Every structure is written in structure tokens, then in C-alpha cells.
CSV table of C-alpha atoms and ligand atoms in Angstrom, one decimal:
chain,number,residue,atom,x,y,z
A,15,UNK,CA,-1.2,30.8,23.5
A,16,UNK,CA,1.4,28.8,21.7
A,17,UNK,CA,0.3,25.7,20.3
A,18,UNK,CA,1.4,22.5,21.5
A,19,UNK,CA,3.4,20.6,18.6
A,20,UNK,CA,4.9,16.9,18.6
A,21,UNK,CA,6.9,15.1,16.3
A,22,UNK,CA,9.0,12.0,16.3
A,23,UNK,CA,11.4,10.4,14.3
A,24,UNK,CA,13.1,6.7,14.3
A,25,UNK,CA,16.2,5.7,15.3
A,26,UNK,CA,17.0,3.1,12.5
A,27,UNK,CA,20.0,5.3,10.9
A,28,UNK,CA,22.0,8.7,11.0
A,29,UNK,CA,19.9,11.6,9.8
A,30,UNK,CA,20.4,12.3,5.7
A,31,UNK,CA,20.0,15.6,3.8
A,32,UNK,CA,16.4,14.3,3.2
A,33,UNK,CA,15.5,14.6,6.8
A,34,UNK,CA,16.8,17.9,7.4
A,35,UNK,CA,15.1,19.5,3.9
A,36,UNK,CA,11.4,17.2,4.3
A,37,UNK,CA,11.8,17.9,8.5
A,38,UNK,CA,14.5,18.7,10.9
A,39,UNK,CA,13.9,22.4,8.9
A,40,UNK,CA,10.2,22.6,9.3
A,41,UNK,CA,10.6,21.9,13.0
A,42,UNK,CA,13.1,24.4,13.6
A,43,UNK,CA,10.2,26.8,12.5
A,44,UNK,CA,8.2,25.5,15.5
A,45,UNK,CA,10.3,26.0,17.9
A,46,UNK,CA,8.5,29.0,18.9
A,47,UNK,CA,5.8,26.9,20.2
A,48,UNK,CA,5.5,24.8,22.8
A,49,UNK,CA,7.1,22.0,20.8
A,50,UNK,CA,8.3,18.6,21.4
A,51,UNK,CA,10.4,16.2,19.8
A,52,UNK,CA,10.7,13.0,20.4
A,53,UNK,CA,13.3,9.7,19.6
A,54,UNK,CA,10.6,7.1,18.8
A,55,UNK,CA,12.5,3.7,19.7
A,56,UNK,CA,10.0,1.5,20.2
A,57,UNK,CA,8.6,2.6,16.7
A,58,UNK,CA,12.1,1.7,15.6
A,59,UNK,CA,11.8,-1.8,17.4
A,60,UNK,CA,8.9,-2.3,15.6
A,61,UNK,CA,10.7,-3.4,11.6
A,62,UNK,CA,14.1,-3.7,13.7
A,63,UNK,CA,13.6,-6.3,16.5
A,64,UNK,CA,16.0,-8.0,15.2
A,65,UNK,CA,19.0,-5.4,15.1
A,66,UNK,CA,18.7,-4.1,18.5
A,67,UNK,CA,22.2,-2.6,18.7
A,68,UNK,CA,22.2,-0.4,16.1
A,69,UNK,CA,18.8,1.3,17.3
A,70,UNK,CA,20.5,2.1,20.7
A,71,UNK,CA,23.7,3.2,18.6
A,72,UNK,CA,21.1,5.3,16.6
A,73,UNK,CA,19.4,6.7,19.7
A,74,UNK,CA,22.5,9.0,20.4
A,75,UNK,CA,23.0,9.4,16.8
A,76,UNK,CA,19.9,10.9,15.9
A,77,UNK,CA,20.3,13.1,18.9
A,78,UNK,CA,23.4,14.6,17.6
A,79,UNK,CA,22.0,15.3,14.6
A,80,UNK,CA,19.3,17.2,16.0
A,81,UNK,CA,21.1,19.1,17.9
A,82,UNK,CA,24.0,19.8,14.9
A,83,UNK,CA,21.2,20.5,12.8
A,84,UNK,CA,19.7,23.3,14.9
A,85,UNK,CA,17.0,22.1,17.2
A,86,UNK,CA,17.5,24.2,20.5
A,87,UNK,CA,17.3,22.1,23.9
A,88,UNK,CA,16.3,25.4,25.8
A,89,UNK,CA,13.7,25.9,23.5
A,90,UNK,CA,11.6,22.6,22.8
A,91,UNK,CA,12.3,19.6,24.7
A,92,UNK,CA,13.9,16.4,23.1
A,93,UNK,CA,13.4,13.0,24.8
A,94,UNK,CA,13.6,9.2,24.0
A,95,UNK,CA,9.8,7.5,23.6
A,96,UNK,CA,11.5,4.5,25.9
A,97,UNK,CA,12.4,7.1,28.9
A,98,UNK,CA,8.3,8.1,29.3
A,99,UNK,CA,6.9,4.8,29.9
A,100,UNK,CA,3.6,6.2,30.0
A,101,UNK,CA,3.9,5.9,26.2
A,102,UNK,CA,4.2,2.1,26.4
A,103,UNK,CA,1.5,2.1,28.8
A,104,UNK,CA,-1.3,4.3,27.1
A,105,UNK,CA,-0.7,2.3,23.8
A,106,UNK,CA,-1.9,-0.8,25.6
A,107,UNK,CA,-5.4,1.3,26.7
A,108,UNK,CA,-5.7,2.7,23.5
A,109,UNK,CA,-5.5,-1.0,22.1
A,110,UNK,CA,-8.6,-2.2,24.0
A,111,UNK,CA,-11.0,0.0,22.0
A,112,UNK,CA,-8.7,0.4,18.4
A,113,UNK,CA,-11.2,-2.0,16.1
A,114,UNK,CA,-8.7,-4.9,14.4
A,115,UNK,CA,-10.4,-3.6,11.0
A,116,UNK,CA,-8.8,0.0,11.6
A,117,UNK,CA,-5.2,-1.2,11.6
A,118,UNK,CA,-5.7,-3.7,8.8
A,119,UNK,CA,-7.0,-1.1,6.5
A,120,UNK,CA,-3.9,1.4,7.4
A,121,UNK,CA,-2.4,2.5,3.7
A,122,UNK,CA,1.3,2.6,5.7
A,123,UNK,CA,0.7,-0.9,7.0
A,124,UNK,CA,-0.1,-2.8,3.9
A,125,UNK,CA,3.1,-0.4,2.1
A,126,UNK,CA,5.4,-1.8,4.2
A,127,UNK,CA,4.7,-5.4,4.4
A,128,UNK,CA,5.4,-5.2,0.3
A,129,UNK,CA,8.0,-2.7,1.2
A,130,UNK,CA,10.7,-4.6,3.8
A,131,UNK,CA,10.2,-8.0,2.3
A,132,UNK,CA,13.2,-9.5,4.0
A,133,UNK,CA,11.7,-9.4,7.5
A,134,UNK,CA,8.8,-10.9,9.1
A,135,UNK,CA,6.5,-8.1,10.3
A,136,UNK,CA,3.4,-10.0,10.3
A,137,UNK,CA,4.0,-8.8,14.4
A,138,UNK,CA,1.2,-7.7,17.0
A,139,UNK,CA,4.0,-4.9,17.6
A,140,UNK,CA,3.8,-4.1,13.8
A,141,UNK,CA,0.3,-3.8,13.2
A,142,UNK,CA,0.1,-1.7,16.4
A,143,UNK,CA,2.3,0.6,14.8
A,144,UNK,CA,-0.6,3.4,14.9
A,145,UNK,CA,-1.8,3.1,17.8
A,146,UNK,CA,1.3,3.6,19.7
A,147,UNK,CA,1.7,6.8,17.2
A,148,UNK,CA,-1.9,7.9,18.4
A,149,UNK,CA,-0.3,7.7,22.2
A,150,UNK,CA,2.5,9.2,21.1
A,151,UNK,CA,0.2,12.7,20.7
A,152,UNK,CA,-2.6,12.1,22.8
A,153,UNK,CA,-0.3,11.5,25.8
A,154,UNK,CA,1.0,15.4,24.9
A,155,UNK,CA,-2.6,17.1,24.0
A,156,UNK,CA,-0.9,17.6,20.9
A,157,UNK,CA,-2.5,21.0,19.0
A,158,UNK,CA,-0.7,19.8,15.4
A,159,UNK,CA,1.8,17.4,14.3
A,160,UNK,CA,4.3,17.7,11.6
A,161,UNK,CA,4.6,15.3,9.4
A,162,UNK,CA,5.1,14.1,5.6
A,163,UNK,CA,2.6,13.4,3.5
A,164,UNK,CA,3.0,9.3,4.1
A,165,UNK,CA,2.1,9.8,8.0
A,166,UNK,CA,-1.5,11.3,7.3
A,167,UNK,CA,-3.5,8.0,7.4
A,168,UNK,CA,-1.4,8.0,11.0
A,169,UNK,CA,-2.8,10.9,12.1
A,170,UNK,CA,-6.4,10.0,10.9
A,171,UNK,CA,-6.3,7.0,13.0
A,172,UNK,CA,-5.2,8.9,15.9
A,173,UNK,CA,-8.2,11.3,15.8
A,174,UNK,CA,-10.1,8.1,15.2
A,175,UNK,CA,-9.3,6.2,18.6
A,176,UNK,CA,-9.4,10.1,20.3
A,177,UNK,CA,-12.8,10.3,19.6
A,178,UNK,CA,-14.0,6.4,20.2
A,179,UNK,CA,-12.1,7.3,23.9
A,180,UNK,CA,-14.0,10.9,24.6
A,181,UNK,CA,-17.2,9.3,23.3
A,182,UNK,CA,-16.7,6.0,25.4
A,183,UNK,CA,-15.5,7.2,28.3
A,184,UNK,CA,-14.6,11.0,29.5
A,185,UNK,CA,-13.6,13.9,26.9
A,186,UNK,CA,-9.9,13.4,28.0
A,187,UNK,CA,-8.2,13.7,24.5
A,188,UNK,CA,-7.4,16.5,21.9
A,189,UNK,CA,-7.6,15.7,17.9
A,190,UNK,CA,-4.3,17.1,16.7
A,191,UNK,CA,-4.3,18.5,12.9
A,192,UNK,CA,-1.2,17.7,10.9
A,193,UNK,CA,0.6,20.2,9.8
A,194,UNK,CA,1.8,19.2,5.9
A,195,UNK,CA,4.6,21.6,4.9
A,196,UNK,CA,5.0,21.2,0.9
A,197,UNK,CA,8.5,19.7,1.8
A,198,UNK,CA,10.2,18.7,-1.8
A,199,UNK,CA,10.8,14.7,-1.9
A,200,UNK,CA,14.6,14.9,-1.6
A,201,UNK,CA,16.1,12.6,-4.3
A,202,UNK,CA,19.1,10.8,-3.0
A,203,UNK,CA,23.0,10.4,-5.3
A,204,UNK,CA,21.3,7.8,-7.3
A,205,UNK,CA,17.9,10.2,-8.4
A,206,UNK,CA,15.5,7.4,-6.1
A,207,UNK,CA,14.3,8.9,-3.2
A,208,UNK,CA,16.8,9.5,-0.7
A,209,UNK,CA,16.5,6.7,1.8
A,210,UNK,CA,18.7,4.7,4.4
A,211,UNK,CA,18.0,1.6,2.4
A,212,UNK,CA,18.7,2.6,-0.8
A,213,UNK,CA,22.3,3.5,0.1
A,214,UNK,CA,21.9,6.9,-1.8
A,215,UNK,CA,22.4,9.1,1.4
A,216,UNK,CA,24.1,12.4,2.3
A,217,UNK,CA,24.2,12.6,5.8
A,218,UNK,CA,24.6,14.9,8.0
A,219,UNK,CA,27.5,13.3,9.4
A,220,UNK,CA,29.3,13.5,6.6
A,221,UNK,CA,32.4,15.7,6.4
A,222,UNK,CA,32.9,18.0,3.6
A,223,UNK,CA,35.6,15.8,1.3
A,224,UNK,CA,32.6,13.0,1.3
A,225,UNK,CA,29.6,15.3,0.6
A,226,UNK,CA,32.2,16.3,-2.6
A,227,UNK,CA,32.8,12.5,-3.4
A,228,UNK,CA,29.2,11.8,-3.1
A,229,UNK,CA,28.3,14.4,-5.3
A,230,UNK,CA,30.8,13.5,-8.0
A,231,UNK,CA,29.3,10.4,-8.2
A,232,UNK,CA,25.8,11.5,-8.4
A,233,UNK,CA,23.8,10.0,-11.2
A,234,UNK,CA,22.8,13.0,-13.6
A,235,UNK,CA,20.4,12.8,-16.7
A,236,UNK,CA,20.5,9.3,-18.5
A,237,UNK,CA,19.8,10.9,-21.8
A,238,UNK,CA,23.5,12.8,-21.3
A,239,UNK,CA,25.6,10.5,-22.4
A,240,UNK,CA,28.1,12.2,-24.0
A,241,UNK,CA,28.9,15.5,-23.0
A,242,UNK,CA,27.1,17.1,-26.5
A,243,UNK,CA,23.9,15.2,-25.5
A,244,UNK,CA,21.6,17.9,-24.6
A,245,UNK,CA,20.3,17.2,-21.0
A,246,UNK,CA,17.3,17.4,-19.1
A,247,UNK,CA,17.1,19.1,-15.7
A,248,UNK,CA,13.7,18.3,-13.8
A,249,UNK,CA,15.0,14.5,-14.1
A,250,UNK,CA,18.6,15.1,-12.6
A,251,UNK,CA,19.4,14.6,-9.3
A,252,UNK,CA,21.9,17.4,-9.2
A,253,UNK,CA,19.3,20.2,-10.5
A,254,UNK,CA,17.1,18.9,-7.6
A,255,UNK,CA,20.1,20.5,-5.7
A,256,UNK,CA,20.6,23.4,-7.4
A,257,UNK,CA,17.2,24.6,-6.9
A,258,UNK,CA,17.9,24.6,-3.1
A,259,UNK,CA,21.5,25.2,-2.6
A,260,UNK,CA,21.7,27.5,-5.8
A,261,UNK,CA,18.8,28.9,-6.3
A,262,UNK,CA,20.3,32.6,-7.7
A,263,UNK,CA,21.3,30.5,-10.6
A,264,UNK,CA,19.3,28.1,-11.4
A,265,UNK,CA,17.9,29.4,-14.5
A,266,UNK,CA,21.3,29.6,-15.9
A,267,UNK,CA,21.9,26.1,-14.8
A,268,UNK,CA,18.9,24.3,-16.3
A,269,UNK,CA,19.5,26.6,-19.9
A,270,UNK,CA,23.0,26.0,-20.2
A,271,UNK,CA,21.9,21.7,-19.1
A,272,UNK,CA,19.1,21.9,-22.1
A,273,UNK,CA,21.5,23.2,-24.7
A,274,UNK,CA,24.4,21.3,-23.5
A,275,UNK,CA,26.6,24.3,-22.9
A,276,UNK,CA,27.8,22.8,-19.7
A,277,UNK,CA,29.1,19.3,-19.1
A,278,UNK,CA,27.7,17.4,-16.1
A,279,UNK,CA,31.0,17.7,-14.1
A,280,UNK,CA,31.5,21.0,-14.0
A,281,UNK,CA,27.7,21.0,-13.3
A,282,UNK,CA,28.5,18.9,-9.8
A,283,UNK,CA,31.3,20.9,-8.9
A,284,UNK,CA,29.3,24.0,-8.7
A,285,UNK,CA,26.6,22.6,-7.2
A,286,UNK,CA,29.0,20.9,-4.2
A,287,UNK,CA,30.3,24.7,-4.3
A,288,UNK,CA,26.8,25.3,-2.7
A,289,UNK,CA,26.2,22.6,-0.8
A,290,UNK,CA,29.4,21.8,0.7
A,291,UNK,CA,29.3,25.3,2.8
A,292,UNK,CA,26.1,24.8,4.0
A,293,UNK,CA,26.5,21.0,5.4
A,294,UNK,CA,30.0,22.3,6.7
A,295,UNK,CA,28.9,23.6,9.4
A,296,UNK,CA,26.6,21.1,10.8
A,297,UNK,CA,29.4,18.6,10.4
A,298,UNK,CA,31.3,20.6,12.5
A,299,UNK,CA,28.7,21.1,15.5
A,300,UNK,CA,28.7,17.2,15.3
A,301,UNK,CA,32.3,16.6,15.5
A,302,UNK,CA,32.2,18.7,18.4
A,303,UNK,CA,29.1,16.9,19.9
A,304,UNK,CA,30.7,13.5,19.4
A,305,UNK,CA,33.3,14.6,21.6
A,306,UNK,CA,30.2,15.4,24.4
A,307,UNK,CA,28.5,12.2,24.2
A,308,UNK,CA,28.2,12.0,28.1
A,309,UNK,CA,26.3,15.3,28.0
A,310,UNK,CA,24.3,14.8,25.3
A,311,UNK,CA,23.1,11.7,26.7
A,312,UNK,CA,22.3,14.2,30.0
A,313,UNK,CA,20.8,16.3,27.8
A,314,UNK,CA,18.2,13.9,26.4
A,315,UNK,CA,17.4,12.1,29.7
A,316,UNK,CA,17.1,15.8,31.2
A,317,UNK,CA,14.3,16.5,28.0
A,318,UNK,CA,12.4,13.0,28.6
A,319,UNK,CA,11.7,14.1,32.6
A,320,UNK,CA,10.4,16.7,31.5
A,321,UNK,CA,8.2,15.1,28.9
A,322,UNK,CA,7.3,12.4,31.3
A,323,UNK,CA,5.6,15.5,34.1
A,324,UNK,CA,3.3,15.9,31.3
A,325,UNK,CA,2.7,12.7,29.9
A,326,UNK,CA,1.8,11.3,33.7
A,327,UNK,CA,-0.5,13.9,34.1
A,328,UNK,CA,-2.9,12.7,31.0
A,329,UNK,CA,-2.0,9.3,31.6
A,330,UNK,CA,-3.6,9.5,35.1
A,331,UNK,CA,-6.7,11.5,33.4
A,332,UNK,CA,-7.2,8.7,30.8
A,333,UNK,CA,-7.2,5.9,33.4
A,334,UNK,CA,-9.1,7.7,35.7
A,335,UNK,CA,-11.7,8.3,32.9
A,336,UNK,CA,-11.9,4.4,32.3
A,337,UNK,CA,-11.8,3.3,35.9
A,338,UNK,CA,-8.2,0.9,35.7
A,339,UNK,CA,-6.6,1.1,38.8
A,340,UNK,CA,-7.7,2.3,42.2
B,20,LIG,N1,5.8,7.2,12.3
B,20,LIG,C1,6.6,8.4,12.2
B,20,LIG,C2,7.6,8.2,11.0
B,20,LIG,O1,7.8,7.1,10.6
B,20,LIG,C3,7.5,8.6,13.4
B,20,LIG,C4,6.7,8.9,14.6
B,20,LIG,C5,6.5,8.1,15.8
B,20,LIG,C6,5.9,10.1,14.8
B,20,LIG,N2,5.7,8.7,16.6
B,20,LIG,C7,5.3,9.9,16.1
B,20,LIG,C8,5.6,11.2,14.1
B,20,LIG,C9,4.4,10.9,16.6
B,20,LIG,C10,4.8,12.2,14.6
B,20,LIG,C11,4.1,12.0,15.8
B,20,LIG,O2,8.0,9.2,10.5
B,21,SF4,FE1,22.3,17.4,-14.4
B,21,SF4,FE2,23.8,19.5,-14.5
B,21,SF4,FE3,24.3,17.3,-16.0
B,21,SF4,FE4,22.2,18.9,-16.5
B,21,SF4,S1,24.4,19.5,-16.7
B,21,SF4,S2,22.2,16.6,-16.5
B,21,SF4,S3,21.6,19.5,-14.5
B,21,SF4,S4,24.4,17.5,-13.8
């Protein structure tokens, strides 16, 4: 039997070379399962209330970059979180028996109040963050999840309210496992972590003359700063890449970095040698995708029916094992 898999993403930007190395290329692996995918837009709503446009601009976007970067239609099914209401609607069951003490003590909650400082998130919507996630899979009888390190506490509250529901009411629920893939934390063209709100982004989007400018103007070992300053590798961005992109050579790469036989541009060059090629190709799928917006909308309203045959089946189970409705 193939396992049942879920995993989401949100819509708040384009997809970035760090989403295709810590995800997009882990799910691909899955797609020999019963997998789904989801576009989780009411998560997005949830820090972005108030930039609504740019989630639904996102929405398509992120589809498109799913689709460039590999994920097959035929063979898992993509669909928007807002298209299967049922998702709304078990979130608001699951929040009748989720214990206020649960979400306050969530890791990810108390991170990102420090984190997004310049907006209010002191939200019901917010706070609820989890439990919607724990719908999310429960809604799917998700076997495993895959997801990054951060989301674990997520998926510890889901089995949490799973089991407070089975033992309240009716065994309707599954406790999915996550599945962690060591997935390298991608360091973006400054050497922080590559994130949207840093600005420090290769996307996937991006055609090949800006992946070269954005790797020109990558930030390479402080300690190098003259060309005869001998350099350090595992702190520079670029080396991050070469392990990937160039992995033949990297030994030759961090050798001739420690002894300062090789300057830090020629060092980029090779490296966008590597990379370049690779990303060229899912630019290309995009381009052509962009072009197909009509159909790819199709495509993801076709993936969200689908979702939803499934998702009203358990729904029905979980009120039924409650007694709401008649
Ligand atoms: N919270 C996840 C993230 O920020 C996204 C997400 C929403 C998700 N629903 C999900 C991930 C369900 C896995 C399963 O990355
Ligand atoms: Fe980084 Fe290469 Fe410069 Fe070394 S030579 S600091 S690995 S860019």
C-alpha cells in the first residue's frame, strides 16, 4: 500500500533555491505515494492579512513553481487549502477541544511574534496557526508529513488534538509521523539564511543573466579581503554551492580557497558555471507556464476537487463522531 503523504507550503512569495533544495526536491521523491500537496492560503492570511493581493498573486505563482520545478499533476494532486472548505471548517471542530495552554506554549508561535515585529499578530487566526495545520493532515488521514525541522512542534500538536478527538469522541483520526529529510539550511547571496525577507533570494523565477548577477554579488568569506588573504570555505556562501552544484570538485575548490590559490571571482564564476545550467531549465518550464496561466489555474482547481472527495468524506466521519449536525 502507498502511504498517504501531505505537505503544504505558503503563498507569501515566489519559490527560492532554498525551497527547491530544503523541499520541492524531497517531495518529488514522494511522488510515488499517494501524495498531496497543497497551497496553504489561509496559513498565508494568517501574518499577511494585511497584503491580500500579493497572496492571491502568489497563489498562481507558487503553482508555477511547482509545476517548473518538477511536481507531476498526474501523479500527486496539487490544490489551494481555500478551494476545500472542509479545511476551514474542521479547524473550527478541532478548536473546541485544542487547550488555550497548547498553542501558547508552541516554540513557532512565540519565534514569530519576536520574529515579524512590524505586524500585529497577537490574532485569534495567528495563534490558531496549529490547529488549522493539524486539519490540514487529519482531514487527508495523512501516513507522514514532510517537513523541516522548524514544523516538528506542528506536527506534535497535531498528534496531540488527534488523540484528545479519538479518545473524546470516535477513533476517526490517523497520527501522521514527519518525515525530516537532513535537508542542508540553504544560505542565501548574503550567507543568512535564504529567506523572502531577507532579500538574499535566488528564485526560481529567475532567468539565467540574474542567477549570474546574483551570484557575482554574493558575499564570500569576510576574512578574504584581499585576494592573498587565505579564505575559509565552510563560512562562504559560494562553497555552500559548490558542494551541491559542484560536488566533483569541491575538494579542489575548498584547497585552492584555504591557500588562496584562487581569487573569489573566479571562484563565483565557476560556481554560476554549475548552477546556472541546472536553474536554466526550470526557468524555462516557467516562462512557458506563464504563458498558460488559464490552464494552470484549471489545473489547480481540477487538483482541489479532487482533494475536496476526500477531505468531505472524513469531515462527515468527524462530525458524525461528535454529533454536530443532523
Ligand atoms: N506551516 C507550514 C510551513 O510554514 C506550511 C503548512 C501548512 C503545512 N499546512 C501544512 C506543512 C500541512 C505540512 C502540512 O512550512
Ligand atoms: Fe568563497 Fe570561493 Fe572566495 Fe573561498 S575562494 S571565499 S570558497 S568564493
Amino acid at each position: 500500500m502507498p502511504k498517504r503523504i501531505l505537505s503544504g507550503m505558503r503563498p507569501t512569495a515566489k519559490l527560492h533555491l532554498g525551497n527547491l533544495l530544503g523541499a520541492l526536491d524531497n517531495w518529488k521523491k514522494l511522488e510515488g505515494e499517494d501524495s498531496y500537496f497543497m497551497i496553504a492560503d489561509w496559513h498565508a492570511l494568517t501574518t499577511e492579512y494585511a497584503s491580500r493581493a500579493e497572496i492571491k498573486n502568489n497563489v498562481i505563482e507558487v503553482v508555477m513553481d511547482y509545476f517548473a520545478a518538477g511536481l507531476d499533476p498526474n501523479r500527486s494532486t496539487i490544490f489551494l487549502q481555500s478551494l476545500v472548505p472542509e479545511h476551514a471548517e474542521l479547524a473550527l471542530l478541532l478548536s473546541m477541544i485544542t487547550p488555550l495552554s497548547w498553542l501558547e506554549r508552541n516554540p513557532t508561535y512565540k519565534d514569530q511574534l519576536q520574529e515579524q515585529k512590524g505586524k500585529d499578530l497577537s490574532t485569534h487566526g495567528f495563534l490558531g496557526y496549529p490547529v488549522l495545520q493539524a486539519a490540514d493532515i487529519l482531514l487527508y488521514k495523512a501516513d507522514a508529513v514532510p517537513v523541516g525541522e522548524d514544523q516538528l512542534p506542528h506536527l506534535e500538536l497535531c498528534r496531540e488534538i488527534a488523540r484528545r478527538f479519538n479518545h473524546l469522541y470516535k477513533p476517526v483520526f490517523k497520527e501522521a509521523e514527519a518525515i525530516l529529510t537532513k535537508t542542508p539550511k540553504v544560505p542565501g547571496t548574503d550567507g543568512r539564511k535564504m529567506s523572502k525577507s531577507y532579500g538574499n533570494t535566488i528564485d526560481l523565477s529567475d532567468s539565467p543573466q540574474e542567477v549570474d548577477k546574483k551570484v557575482m554579488n554574493m558575499v564570500t568569506d569576510p576574512a578574504r579581503k584581499r585576494r592573498e588573504d587565505k579564505g575559509h570555505p565552510e563560512v562562504c556562501p559560494v562553497y555552500f554551492f559548490h558542494t551541491i552544484f559542484n560536488k566533483a570538485n569541491q575538494e579542489t575548490v575548498a584547497k585552492e580557497c584555504r591557500s588562496a590559490e584562487r581569487g573569489c571571482v573566479e571562484c563565483k564564476r565557476e560556481m554560476a558555471s554549475h548552477l546556472t545550467p541546472f536553474l536554466k531549465p526550470i526557468h524555462e518550464k516557467r516562462k512557458e507556464l506563464e504563458g498558460k496561466r488559464a490552464q494552470v489555474k484549471e489545473m489547480l482547481i481540477e487538483g482541489s476537487k479532487k482533494a475536496r472527495k476526500i477531505a468531505s468524506e472524513t469531515l462527515h466521519e468527524a462530525k458524525e463522531a461528535v454529533g454536530i449536525g443532523i
